Amino acid sequence: VTRERPVPVRLARRLAHGVVRGYPSALNGTTPDTLTFLDDALDDAWRTSGATGLLRSLTDLVRDVIATRWRGPGYPLTSRPSPAANRNPRGSRFMDLIRRDLRQALRRLASTPSLSIAAILTLALTIGATTAVFTVVDQSMLRPLPYPDAERMMVLMERNGRGQVMSVAWPNYQDWMAQNSSFAELGLYRNMAVNLTGIDRAERLSAALVSASVFTTTGIAAARGRTFAAADDVPTTGRIAIISERLWRTRFGAREDLLNSDITLNGLQYTVVGIMPPGMRYPSRQTDVWLPLGQFVSTFPTDRGNHPGLYAVGRLKETVSLDRARQDMDAIAKRLSEQYPQSNTNVTVTITPYLESVFSFIRPAYQLLLGAVALLLCIGCANLASLLLAQGESRYREIAVRAALGAGRAQIVRQLVLESMLLAFAGGAIGIVGAAWAVRVFVASSPSVVPRIDLVGLDGRVLVVAIGMTLLSALLFGLAPAFRTSAVHLQSALATGTRSVGASLTRVRGVLVIAEVALAVLLLVGAGLFTRSFARLSAVELGFDPGQALTMRLLIPDAKYPTRDAWVNFHRDLIARLAATPGVAAAGISSAVPLAGGASESFVMREGDPLPSPQHQTAMCMFQTGSAGFYQALGVTMLRGRWFDERDTATSERIVVVDDTLAARLFGSADPIGQRIAFEGSGHSSDAFQPTYRTVIGVVRHVTHYGLTGEPPYLQVFTPYTQMPQYMENRRPGMAIAVRATGDPDALVSTIRSVVASLDPDIPVYSLQTMTSYVQQASEQPRLSMMLLGAFAVLALVLAVIGVSGVLAYAVARRTREIGVRMALGARPREIASLVGRQATLLVGIGLIIGIAAAFACSKLVEDQLFGVVPNDPWTFAGVAGVLIVAAAGAAYLPARRAATVDPLVALRAE
Amino acid sequence: MAERDRDVSSFLPLTPAVFHILLAIADEDRHGYGIAQEVTTRTEGRVRLGPGTLYGTLVRMEESGLVSETDRERGADPRRRYYTLTPLGRSVAKAEAERLSQLVDLARDKALLARARR
């Protein structure tokens, strides 16, 4: 009969089943019996003595595993001396010696189980956390990218007079190509999305339009077939494509004959000429299709003021430094601004090393993490040192006796080192297993903010580092007390006994514990600040209500919907059908989804204001186009006026809805409704430029778009899709659908898919996501920082509590006799307990003060990563002090109780 | 069977764990965990047999013909194997008990042990 077991039992079971693997292979045949045995034993242990019972069963099990490894499985039947038992081959004498030492060491460690377990746990936590973090950092940051000479790869963009970074204007790029002397290769690319059809199901893929030199810049050759050649950079190139190995495997079953055959992209036939190896992750790790630039060159705007999402990537010549390349490009930009003042005044070129561009985003978080790991490592070391010192101390007399009986110093040192090595290996092994598990969990949670996360896995080098650390800690902490205690002055040790020697060691332990507490305070303050910051972030005014809103994207192939009317009609039908779907409270379409990344920006001006020019800088706005239902589905608040509706057609008056920030910026306190604004126009030279005015019909609350933090102060305009901005007319955007569900939004997914399919089965629906999850993603990085730092802080607190508690318990044990005398003389238990309390207050108090002071000095370092919280937030500091005081009280409780319950008779009789 | 022919005395003296196991199943067939529990109870916790040690020893005892698995009721859990004493096992346990008894008598004669404490 299986019944639900309590969590501790299940946990203990899992642990026990793991430990069973440690039995010698001769016992393999009995494993099922052993498991049954353990299940019964754990159930009984839990029933009779709860968690302690479980713990005892587990220690018994470990002891049994060690025992069977030691003397072989099971006992011999008879203790009758047999010739075999007397055999003692000469060669195994040395092994016997080691064996004896090991056995002795194990017995020693088992005789002080709490100390040994504390030391092993300390090691496991420290080594585990360090290894896990090192693995992630090493593999995603330190390990060079697969591109040969990646440090010479540079990303080039343009920057306008306002300091805004822009993509590259096509004619400017051509001039860079012709005039630069710094780059061995210079390529151009644009990210795009394509629909793959013609096989079992339609799929939207990340693609990139690339010039041939993008491949030569990355230095990666095709795994099969070829990459693009210079002939593919001109319009005469054929319709060819290169695909990723991943796409080749997942969608085409790794068919060898795919090369030189056709696939359907955006409804057109493309010949596959090459397959790229998995290492090719440029421009992004999602890129599955590369198309030649030449096919699209004719569509690139030839005007230098137009920055159509093109990016340049180059490889520096061996002999050219980054500084020289910057001077070179600055000179070119200067020439261009003189030549084309209208478009290029104050426009400069920015060169960012590719590695920098990939990692700059997460570097601060990583540095924070490494700092936290370093602190934890220090705390762990302090704790371990303190524990080993306590152990060494308690063995003072024993060692003195052994030395008196003729044990050589080398022998004693060997014995002590062996013991700490055993501890280190046990702790290290648990730590490494824990780290492997932690990394697996981390990868499974797949935070998109960590680059190359999919490549992370525990590897050999990391293991070497971890084992190195383990050995180092064993030698460090093993040897120091070993020499200290083995240098015992025999006579004094034997004369005075254990109790009164080692006062200086106690002081050292006190200092170590104070350091531990101080470091823990530092981590706690960090965790507290990030938690507060995250809370602030969660309370950010979004401008919309994510609950029950579901969004997804469509890609409408131009080939199938070539005209504007076909495009508008498709979307009109779609909106009508979505709105009529049961379970849908509101539905609509838009070119931009809040927090999903990406947007179109432009200048914005009131009617009658001077036109934008290099001399007159106007405000910038983010523009989008859609239907009212989209914004209603998202719960965007209409403050004044109305949304667009059926009255607003291609031929009616051009209208626009604006956000409150735009209203305030352009119109102050005046009513913007009925006023006219423009964010685009026709004609590119300043004399011919004609702004296209639209009448404001509504004002909505500002919608958070780019992210929860650091939202740039941009203004927003919303246009009806029937009156699309001209910029979008040229390149009609893939639209997003939003529906607000009356019930569970996830339940609507398949319904929406079938609604789209009923209109056109060849249109892929992708990026299905609730707005709630977009909001979560936007706070992913801060949440990651908070959780990791929080975990470290908890570990640090646990270690500090172990440390404090250990020192106090040891002090009580040392003073048992003194306490007995005091009690015999009439001291009350309360007074005795307060003795312990006073020591705890001293240790924790000093640690707290030092820690708070250090935190005060250090918290500025993370100021950039905080949101809405000052680094010296008094609430955080007060909270940390409170947590620490509670923890310290907990740490002092047991030793204090033990001190208070000392029986004076027993205490005085002892010794 | 070769085991049958083996002289009972060739097993003596038994190692304590083996003797305990034989005693545990002398009155009643038990499964592994049952044996371990019985031994722990009877020795007031002084002898505790872990699963590896127990099954390792049981395998040897089975090979030497001291115990055998019963096909008797497998109880609630079909995974459990019950062990019973073979005639040889019973003789060996008896012989060991006699040997020890003689030793105890000797100790009493030498006044190392109080006489009747039953």
mmCIF file of C-alpha atoms in Angstrom, chain A residues 50-368:
data_model
loop_
_atom_site.group_PDB
_atom_site.id
_atom_site.type_symbol
_atom_site.label_atom_id
_atom_site.label_comp_id
_atom_site.label_asym_id
_atom_site.label_seq_id
_atom_site.Cartn_x
_atom_site.Cartn_y
_atom_site.Cartn_z
ATOM 1 C CA GLY A 50 11.184 12.097 13.819
ATOM 2 C CA ALA A 51 13.945 14.025 12.110
ATOM 3 C CA THR A 52 16.642 12.885 14.526
ATOM 4 C CA GLY A 53 15.666 9.312 13.737
ATOM 5 C CA LEU A 54 16.028 9.968 10.021
ATOM 6 C CA LEU A 55 19.391 11.571 10.590
ATOM 7 C CA ARG A 56 20.531 8.619 12.683
ATOM 8 C CA SER A 57 19.376 6.145 10.037
ATOM 9 C CA LEU A 58 21.273 8.049 7.381
ATOM 10 C CA THR A 59 24.467 8.186 9.412
ATOM 11 C CA ASP A 60 24.085 4.469 10.132
ATOM 12 C CA LEU A 61 23.766 3.889 6.420
ATOM 13 C CA VAL A 62 26.885 5.880 5.600
ATOM 14 C CA ARG A 63 28.746 4.026 8.300
ATOM 15 C CA ASP A 64 27.574 0.729 6.828
ATOM 16 C CA VAL A 65 28.679 1.746 3.338
ATOM 17 C CA ILE A 66 32.110 2.645 4.651
ATOM 18 C CA ALA A 67 32.261 -0.548 6.692
ATOM 19 C CA THR A 68 31.394 -2.811 3.748
ATOM 20 C CA ARG A 69 33.912 -1.005 1.588
ATOM 21 C CA TRP A 70 36.456 -1.539 4.300
ATOM 22 C CA ARG A 71 36.203 -5.186 5.244
ATOM 23 C CA GLY A 72 34.300 -6.430 2.220
ATOM 24 C CA PRO A 73 30.583 -7.188 2.069
ATOM 25 C CA GLY A 74 29.287 -8.897 5.163
ATOM 26 C CA TYR A 75 31.065 -10.672 7.995
ATOM 27 C CA PRO A 76 32.949 -13.911 7.547
ATOM 28 C CA LEU A 77 30.950 -16.784 8.955
ATOM 29 C CA THR A 78 33.539 -18.044 11.345
ATOM 30 C CA SER A 79 36.244 -16.348 13.340
ATOM 31 C CA ARG A 80 38.297 -19.570 13.177
ATOM 32 C CA PRO A 81 41.780 -18.608 12.072
ATOM 33 C CA SER A 82 42.290 -19.637 8.472
ATOM 34 C CA PRO A 83 45.522 -19.786 6.550
ATOM 35 C CA ALA A 84 44.157 -17.135 4.206
ATOM 36 C CA ALA A 85 43.508 -14.712 7.051
ATOM 37 C CA ASN A 86 47.080 -15.009 8.232
ATOM 38 C CA ARG A 87 48.482 -14.227 4.877
ATOM 39 C CA ASN A 88 50.104 -10.835 4.826
ATOM 40 C CA PRO A 89 51.979 -10.251 1.623
ATOM 41 C CA ARG A 90 54.931 -7.976 1.998
ATOM 42 C CA GLY A 91 53.771 -5.630 -0.776
ATOM 43 C CA SER A 92 50.635 -4.624 1.078
ATOM 44 C CA ARG A 93 52.430 -3.443 4.213
ATOM 45 C CA PHE A 94 52.391 0.131 2.993
ATOM 46 C CA MET A 95 48.725 -0.146 2.059
ATOM 47 C CA ASP A 96 48.059 -1.547 5.511
ATOM 48 C CA LEU A 97 49.716 1.475 7.035
ATOM 49 C CA ILE A 98 47.606 3.876 4.981
ATOM 50 C CA ARG A 99 44.567 1.807 5.747
ATOM 51 C CA ARG A 100 45.259 2.010 9.459
ATOM 52 C CA ASP A 101 45.787 5.738 9.325
ATOM 53 C CA LEU A 102 42.627 6.189 7.318
ATOM 54 C CA ARG A 103 40.637 4.021 9.666
ATOM 55 C CA GLN A 104 41.949 5.983 12.595
ATOM 56 C CA ALA A 105 41.097 9.271 10.904
ATOM 57 C CA LEU A 106 37.589 8.097 10.135
ATOM 58 C CA ARG A 107 37.116 6.992 13.710
ATOM 59 C CA ARG A 108 38.314 10.389 14.948
ATOM 60 C CA LEU A 109 35.932 12.255 12.667
ATOM 61 C CA ALA A 110 33.055 10.001 13.643
ATOM 62 C CA SER A 111 33.767 10.621 17.322
ATOM 63 C CA THR A 112 32.947 14.324 16.961
ATOM 64 C CA PRO A 113 30.057 14.037 14.498
ATOM 65 C CA SER A 114 28.603 17.532 14.916
ATOM 66 C CA LEU A 115 31.954 19.163 14.282
ATOM 67 C CA SER A 116 32.671 16.916 11.291
ATOM 68 C CA ILE A 117 29.234 17.428 9.791
ATOM 69 C CA ALA A 118 29.487 21.194 10.270
ATOM 70 C CA ALA A 119 32.871 21.207 8.563
ATOM 71 C CA ILE A 120 31.655 19.053 5.666
ATOM 72 C CA LEU A 121 28.539 21.201 5.225
ATOM 73 C CA THR A 122 30.618 24.358 5.271
ATOM 74 C CA LEU A 123 32.913 22.949 2.627
ATOM 75 C CA ALA A 124 30.055 21.644 0.515
ATOM 76 C CA LEU A 125 28.171 24.949 0.569
ATOM 77 C CA THR A 126 31.264 26.989 -0.151
ATOM 78 C CA ILE A 127 32.675 24.778 -2.870
ATOM 79 C CA GLY A 128 29.260 24.118 -4.382
ATOM 80 C CA ALA A 129 28.310 27.773 -4.686
ATOM 81 C CA THR A 130 31.721 28.752 -5.979
ATOM 82 C CA THR A 131 31.828 25.992 -8.567
ATOM 83 C CA ALA A 132 28.315 26.674 -9.808
ATOM 84 C CA VAL A 133 28.904 30.378 -10.266
ATOM 85 C CA PHE A 134 32.334 29.847 -11.731
ATOM 86 C CA THR A 135 30.837 27.437 -14.256
ATOM 87 C CA VAL A 136 28.216 29.882 -15.431
ATOM 88 C CA VAL A 137 30.575 32.843 -15.556
ATOM 89 C CA ASP A 138 33.381 30.861 -17.131
ATOM 90 C CA GLN A 139 31.295 29.353 -19.869
ATOM 91 C CA SER A 140 29.222 32.333 -20.791
ATOM 92 C CA MET A 141 31.788 35.085 -20.310
ATOM 93 C CA LEU A 142 35.372 34.013 -19.926
ATOM 94 C CA ARG A 143 35.402 31.276 -22.536
ATOM 95 C CA PRO A 144 36.211 32.885 -25.871
ATOM 96 C CA LEU A 145 33.467 32.890 -28.454
ATOM 97 C CA PRO A 146 33.721 30.323 -31.228
ATOM 98 C CA TYR A 147 34.884 33.033 -33.633
ATOM 99 C CA PRO A 148 38.624 33.009 -34.182
ATOM 100 C CA ASP A 149 40.198 36.249 -32.947
ATOM 101 C CA ALA A 150 36.836 37.420 -31.620
ATOM 102 C CA GLU A 151 38.486 40.377 -29.903
ATOM 103 C CA ARG A 152 39.129 41.942 -33.316
ATOM 104 C CA MET A 153 35.434 41.819 -34.224
ATOM 105 C CA MET A 154 33.801 45.249 -34.032
ATOM 106 C CA VAL A 155 30.218 46.396 -34.348
ATOM 107 C CA LEU A 156 29.802 49.782 -36.056
ATOM 108 C CA MET A 157 26.855 52.121 -35.685
ATOM 109 C CA GLU A 158 26.101 55.774 -36.161
ATOM 110 C CA ARG A 159 25.377 58.321 -33.482
ATOM 111 C CA ASN A 160 23.512 61.578 -33.974
ATOM 112 C CA GLY A 161 24.135 64.940 -32.330
ATOM 113 C CA ARG A 162 21.824 64.057 -29.444
ATOM 114 C CA GLY A 163 23.985 61.077 -28.637
ATOM 115 C CA GLN A 164 21.401 58.588 -29.836
ATOM 116 C CA VAL A 165 22.808 55.477 -31.440
ATOM 117 C CA MET A 166 21.332 54.679 -34.849
ATOM 118 C CA SER A 167 21.645 51.967 -37.421
ATOM 119 C CA VAL A 168 23.720 52.676 -40.504
ATOM 120 C CA ALA A 169 22.548 54.632 -43.540
ATOM 121 C CA TRP A 170 23.211 52.630 -46.709
ATOM 122 C CA PRO A 171 25.151 55.351 -48.587
ATOM 123 C CA ASN A 172 27.259 56.061 -45.487
ATOM 124 C CA TYR A 173 28.207 52.403 -45.281
ATOM 125 C CA GLN A 174 29.325 52.445 -48.897
ATOM 126 C CA ASP A 175 31.570 55.420 -48.126
ATOM 127 C CA TRP A 176 32.998 53.640 -45.078
ATOM 128 C CA MET A 177 33.807 50.680 -47.298
ATOM 129 C CA ALA A 178 35.570 52.835 -49.826
ATOM 130 C CA GLN A 179 37.449 55.109 -47.433
ATOM 131 C CA ASN A 180 38.437 53.136 -44.327
ATOM 132 C CA SER A 181 41.914 51.744 -43.901
ATOM 133 C CA SER A 182 41.367 49.989 -40.577
ATOM 134 C CA PHE A 183 39.219 46.984 -41.323
ATOM 135 C CA ALA A 184 40.345 43.818 -43.038
ATOM 136 C CA GLU A 185 36.688 42.908 -43.460
ATOM 137 C CA LEU A 186 33.591 45.035 -43.200
ATOM 138 C CA GLY A 187 30.129 43.573 -43.552
ATOM 139 C CA LEU A 188 26.544 44.734 -43.309
ATOM 140 C CA TYR A 189 23.486 42.917 -42.011
ATOM 141 C CA ARG A 190 19.903 43.367 -41.051
ATOM 142 C CA ASN A 191 17.874 41.112 -38.801
ATOM 143 C CA MET A 192 14.547 40.014 -40.164
ATOM 144 C CA ALA A 193 11.988 37.274 -39.819
ATOM 145 C CA VAL A 194 10.913 34.833 -42.536
ATOM 146 C CA ASN A 195 8.093 32.323 -42.828
ATOM 147 C CA LEU A 196 9.147 28.819 -43.639
ATOM 148 C CA THR A 197 6.337 27.001 -45.432
ATOM 149 C CA GLY A 198 6.016 24.067 -47.813
ATOM 150 C CA ILE A 199 6.800 21.470 -45.133
ATOM 151 C CA ASP A 200 4.591 19.948 -42.456
ATOM 152 C CA ARG A 201 3.854 23.171 -40.580
ATOM 153 C CA ALA A 202 4.568 26.821 -41.169
ATOM 154 C CA GLU A 203 7.217 28.346 -38.932
ATOM 155 C CA ARG A 204 8.511 31.847 -38.385
ATOM 156 C CA LEU A 205 12.291 31.925 -38.289
ATOM 157 C CA SER A 206 14.905 34.464 -37.320
ATOM 158 C CA ALA A 207 16.813 35.396 -40.405
ATOM 159 C CA ALA A 208 19.514 37.846 -41.335
ATOM 160 C CA LEU A 209 20.221 39.686 -44.496
ATOM 161 C CA VAL A 210 24.007 39.624 -44.739
ATOM 162 C CA SER A 211 26.801 40.707 -46.992
ATOM 163 C CA ALA A 212 29.437 38.110 -47.864
ATOM 164 C CA SER A 213 31.947 39.746 -45.527
ATOM 165 C CA VAL A 214 29.798 39.031 -42.452
ATOM 166 C CA PHE A 215 30.888 35.414 -42.828
ATOM 167 C CA THR A 216 34.545 36.271 -43.401
ATOM 168 C CA THR A 217 34.405 38.627 -40.399
ATOM 169 C CA THR A 218 33.230 35.883 -38.078
ATOM 170 C CA GLY A 219 35.781 33.549 -39.649
ATOM 171 C CA ILE A 220 33.364 30.632 -39.721
ATOM 172 C CA ALA A 221 33.140 28.489 -42.813
ATOM 173 C CA ALA A 222 30.087 26.570 -43.941
ATOM 174 C CA ALA A 223 29.812 23.020 -42.586
ATOM 175 C CA ARG A 224 28.351 21.972 -45.949
ATOM 176 C CA GLY A 225 28.215 23.895 -49.201
ATOM 177 C CA ARG A 226 29.422 27.482 -49.228
ATOM 178 C CA THR A 227 28.919 30.915 -47.673
ATOM 179 C CA PHE A 228 28.079 33.966 -49.765
ATOM 180 C CA ALA A 229 30.583 35.472 -52.179
ATOM 181 C CA ALA A 230 31.084 39.067 -53.291
ATOM 182 C CA ALA A 231 28.842 38.332 -56.291
ATOM 183 C CA ASP A 232 25.954 37.814 -53.849
ATOM 184 C CA ASP A 233 26.221 41.415 -52.585
ATOM 185 C CA VAL A 234 24.831 42.826 -55.828
ATOM 186 C CA PRO A 235 21.239 42.706 -57.106
ATOM 187 C CA THR A 236 22.086 40.115 -59.769
ATOM 188 C CA THR A 237 22.487 37.409 -57.163
ATOM 189 C CA GLY A 238 20.091 34.474 -57.322
ATOM 190 C CA ARG A 239 17.467 33.562 -54.721
ATOM 191 C CA ILE A 240 19.765 31.597 -52.476
ATOM 192 C CA ALA A 241 19.857 30.962 -48.738
ATOM 193 C CA ILE A 242 22.140 29.508 -46.096
ATOM 194 C CA ILE A 243 20.564 27.739 -43.153
ATOM 195 C CA SER A 244 21.736 26.736 -39.688
ATOM 196 C CA GLU A 245 22.635 23.212 -38.724
ATOM 197 C CA ARG A 246 19.861 23.362 -36.135
ATOM 198 C CA LEU A 247 17.225 24.132 -38.763
ATOM 199 C CA TRP A 248 18.696 21.489 -41.057
ATOM 200 C CA ARG A 249 18.418 18.880 -38.328
ATOM 201 C CA THR A 250 15.097 19.830 -36.754
ATOM 202 C CA ARG A 251 13.062 20.637 -39.843
ATOM 203 C CA PHE A 252 14.781 18.787 -42.661
ATOM 204 C CA GLY A 253 15.880 15.620 -40.853
ATOM 205 C CA ALA A 254 19.542 16.349 -41.685
ATOM 206 C CA ARG A 255 18.878 15.346 -45.286
ATOM 207 C CA GLU A 256 22.130 15.328 -47.267
ATOM 208 C CA ASP A 257 20.277 16.204 -50.472
ATOM 209 C CA LEU A 258 18.880 19.438 -49.041
ATOM 210 C CA LEU A 259 21.962 21.236 -50.339
ATOM 211 C CA ASN A 260 21.174 22.786 -53.731
ATOM 212 C CA SER A 261 17.468 22.011 -53.407
ATOM 213 C CA ASP A 262 14.728 24.553 -52.732
ATOM 214 C CA ILE A 263 12.949 25.656 -49.579
ATOM 215 C CA THR A 264 10.011 28.081 -49.342
ATOM 216 C CA LEU A 265 10.624 31.298 -47.455
ATOM 217 C CA ASN A 266 7.963 34.031 -47.372
ATOM 218 C CA GLY A 267 6.200 32.153 -50.165
ATOM 219 C CA LEU A 268 9.230 32.249 -52.503
ATOM 220 C CA GLN A 269 11.600 29.474 -53.547
ATOM 221 C CA TYR A 270 15.172 29.769 -52.268
ATOM 222 C CA THR A 271 18.019 27.407 -53.109
ATOM 223 C CA VAL A 272 19.996 26.247 -50.100
ATOM 224 C CA VAL A 273 23.676 26.776 -50.920
ATOM 225 C CA GLY A 274 25.174 26.221 -47.496
ATOM 226 C CA ILE A 275 24.657 24.898 -43.989
ATOM 227 C CA MET A 276 26.405 26.685 -41.127
ATOM 228 C CA PRO A 277 27.908 24.788 -38.152
ATOM 229 C CA PRO A 278 26.386 25.304 -34.673
ATOM 230 C CA GLY A 279 29.177 27.730 -33.746
ATOM 231 C CA MET A 280 27.786 30.328 -36.139
ATOM 232 C CA ARG A 281 25.636 32.511 -33.942
ATOM 233 C CA TYR A 282 25.922 35.762 -35.756
ATOM 234 C CA PRO A 283 24.030 38.128 -35.815
ATOM 235 C CA SER A 284 22.135 36.377 -33.044
ATOM 236 C CA ARG A 285 21.983 32.930 -31.541
ATOM 237 C CA GLN A 286 18.463 32.583 -32.900
ATOM 238 C CA THR A 287 19.490 33.166 -36.505
ATOM 239 C CA ASP A 288 18.492 30.168 -38.616
ATOM 240 C CA VAL A 289 18.522 31.612 -42.125
ATOM 241 C CA TRP A 290 20.994 33.882 -43.900
ATOM 242 C CA LEU A 291 19.944 35.617 -47.116
ATOM 243 C CA PRO A 292 22.279 37.512 -49.436
ATOM 244 C CA LEU A 293 22.269 41.297 -49.167
ATOM 245 C CA GLY A 294 22.231 41.634 -52.958
ATOM 246 C CA GLN A 295 18.580 40.576 -53.210
ATOM 247 C CA PHE A 296 17.499 43.573 -51.171
ATOM 248 C CA VAL A 297 20.057 46.232 -52.110
ATOM 249 C CA SER A 298 17.643 47.877 -54.487
ATOM 250 C CA THR A 299 15.140 48.430 -51.647
ATOM 251 C CA PHE A 300 17.634 50.236 -49.390
ATOM 252 C CA PRO A 301 16.879 53.951 -49.043
ATOM 253 C CA THR A 302 19.570 55.996 -50.744
ATOM 254 C CA ASP A 303 19.056 58.944 -48.441
ATOM 255 C CA ARG A 304 21.669 59.462 -45.737
ATOM 256 C CA GLY A 305 19.129 60.572 -43.146
ATOM 257 C CA ASN A 306 17.433 57.194 -43.276
ATOM 258 C CA HIS A 307 18.747 54.526 -40.928
ATOM 259 C CA PRO A 308 16.902 51.378 -41.991
ATOM 260 C CA GLY A 309 17.994 48.871 -39.347
ATOM 261 C CA LEU A 310 21.284 47.996 -41.037
ATOM 262 C CA TYR A 311 24.270 47.212 -38.846
ATOM 263 C CA ALA A 312 27.908 46.959 -39.782
ATOM 264 C CA VAL A 313 30.360 44.446 -38.400
ATOM 265 C CA GLY A 314 34.054 44.426 -39.176
ATOM 266 C CA ARG A 315 37.298 42.732 -38.390
ATOM 267 C CA LEU A 316 40.183 45.034 -37.483
ATOM 268 C CA LYS A 317 43.412 44.590 -39.395
ATOM 269 C CA GLU A 318 46.118 42.880 -37.346
ATOM 270 C CA THR A 319 48.204 46.027 -37.247
ATOM 271 C CA VAL A 320 45.430 48.462 -36.332
ATOM 272 C CA SER A 321 44.449 49.299 -32.769
ATOM 273 C CA LEU A 322 40.917 50.137 -31.722
ATOM 274 C CA ASP A 323 41.956 53.749 -31.089
ATOM 275 C CA ARG A 324 43.407 54.100 -34.569
ATOM 276 C CA ALA A 325 40.291 52.610 -36.089
ATOM 277 C CA ARG A 326 38.191 55.134 -34.168
ATOM 278 C CA GLN A 327 40.349 58.028 -35.418
ATOM 279 C CA ASP A 328 40.055 56.660 -38.930
ATOM 280 C CA MET A 329 36.263 56.404 -38.787
ATOM 281 C CA ASP A 330 35.929 59.808 -37.071
ATOM 282 C CA ALA A 331 37.825 61.354 -39.956
ATOM 283 C CA ILE A 332 35.499 59.705 -42.451
ATOM 284 C CA ALA A 333 32.420 60.856 -40.506
ATOM 285 C CA LYS A 334 33.795 64.394 -40.443
ATOM 286 C CA ARG A 335 34.319 64.397 -44.206
ATOM 287 C CA LEU A 336 30.781 63.079 -44.717
ATOM 288 C CA SER A 337 29.262 65.756 -42.463
ATOM 289 C CA GLU A 338 31.042 68.425 -44.464
ATOM 290 C CA GLN A 339 29.916 66.866 -47.702
ATOM 291 C CA TYR A 340 26.310 66.204 -46.626
ATOM 292 C CA PRO A 341 25.528 68.770 -43.901
ATOM 293 C CA GLN A 342 21.764 68.233 -44.178
ATOM 294 C CA SER A 343 21.872 64.618 -43.071
ATOM 295 C CA ASN A 344 25.294 64.069 -41.558
ATOM 296 C CA THR A 345 25.935 67.096 -39.322
ATOM 297 C CA ASN A 346 27.165 65.908 -35.930
ATOM 298 C CA VAL A 347 26.750 62.297 -37.012
ATOM 299 C CA THR A 348 29.646 60.167 -35.746
ATOM 300 C CA VAL A 349 30.582 56.513 -35.913
ATOM 301 C CA THR A 350 30.645 54.328 -32.816
ATOM 302 C CA ILE A 351 32.838 51.243 -32.756
ATOM 303 C CA THR A 352 32.099 48.679 -30.055
ATOM 304 C CA PRO A 353 34.126 45.518 -29.662
ATOM 305 C CA TYR A 354 31.739 42.653 -30.355
ATOM 306 C CA LEU A 355 32.543 40.910 -27.061
ATOM 307 C CA GLU A 356 31.733 44.111 -25.242
ATOM 308 C CA SER A 357 28.428 44.478 -27.040
ATOM 309 C CA VAL A 358 27.450 40.947 -26.104
ATOM 310 C CA PHE A 359 28.488 41.059 -22.486
ATOM 311 C CA SER A 360 28.184 44.655 -21.351
ATOM 312 C CA PHE A 361 24.541 44.163 -20.449
ATOM 313 C CA ILE A 362 25.118 41.484 -17.864
ATOM 314 C CA ARG A 363 28.634 42.376 -16.731
ATOM 315 C CA PRO A 364 27.554 44.367 -13.653
ATOM 316 C CA ALA A 365 25.355 41.530 -12.484
ATOM 317 C CA TYR A 366 28.198 39.076 -12.971
ATOM 318 C CA GLN A 367 30.647 41.215 -11.103
ATOM 319 C CA LEU A 368 28.157 41.432 -8.282
#
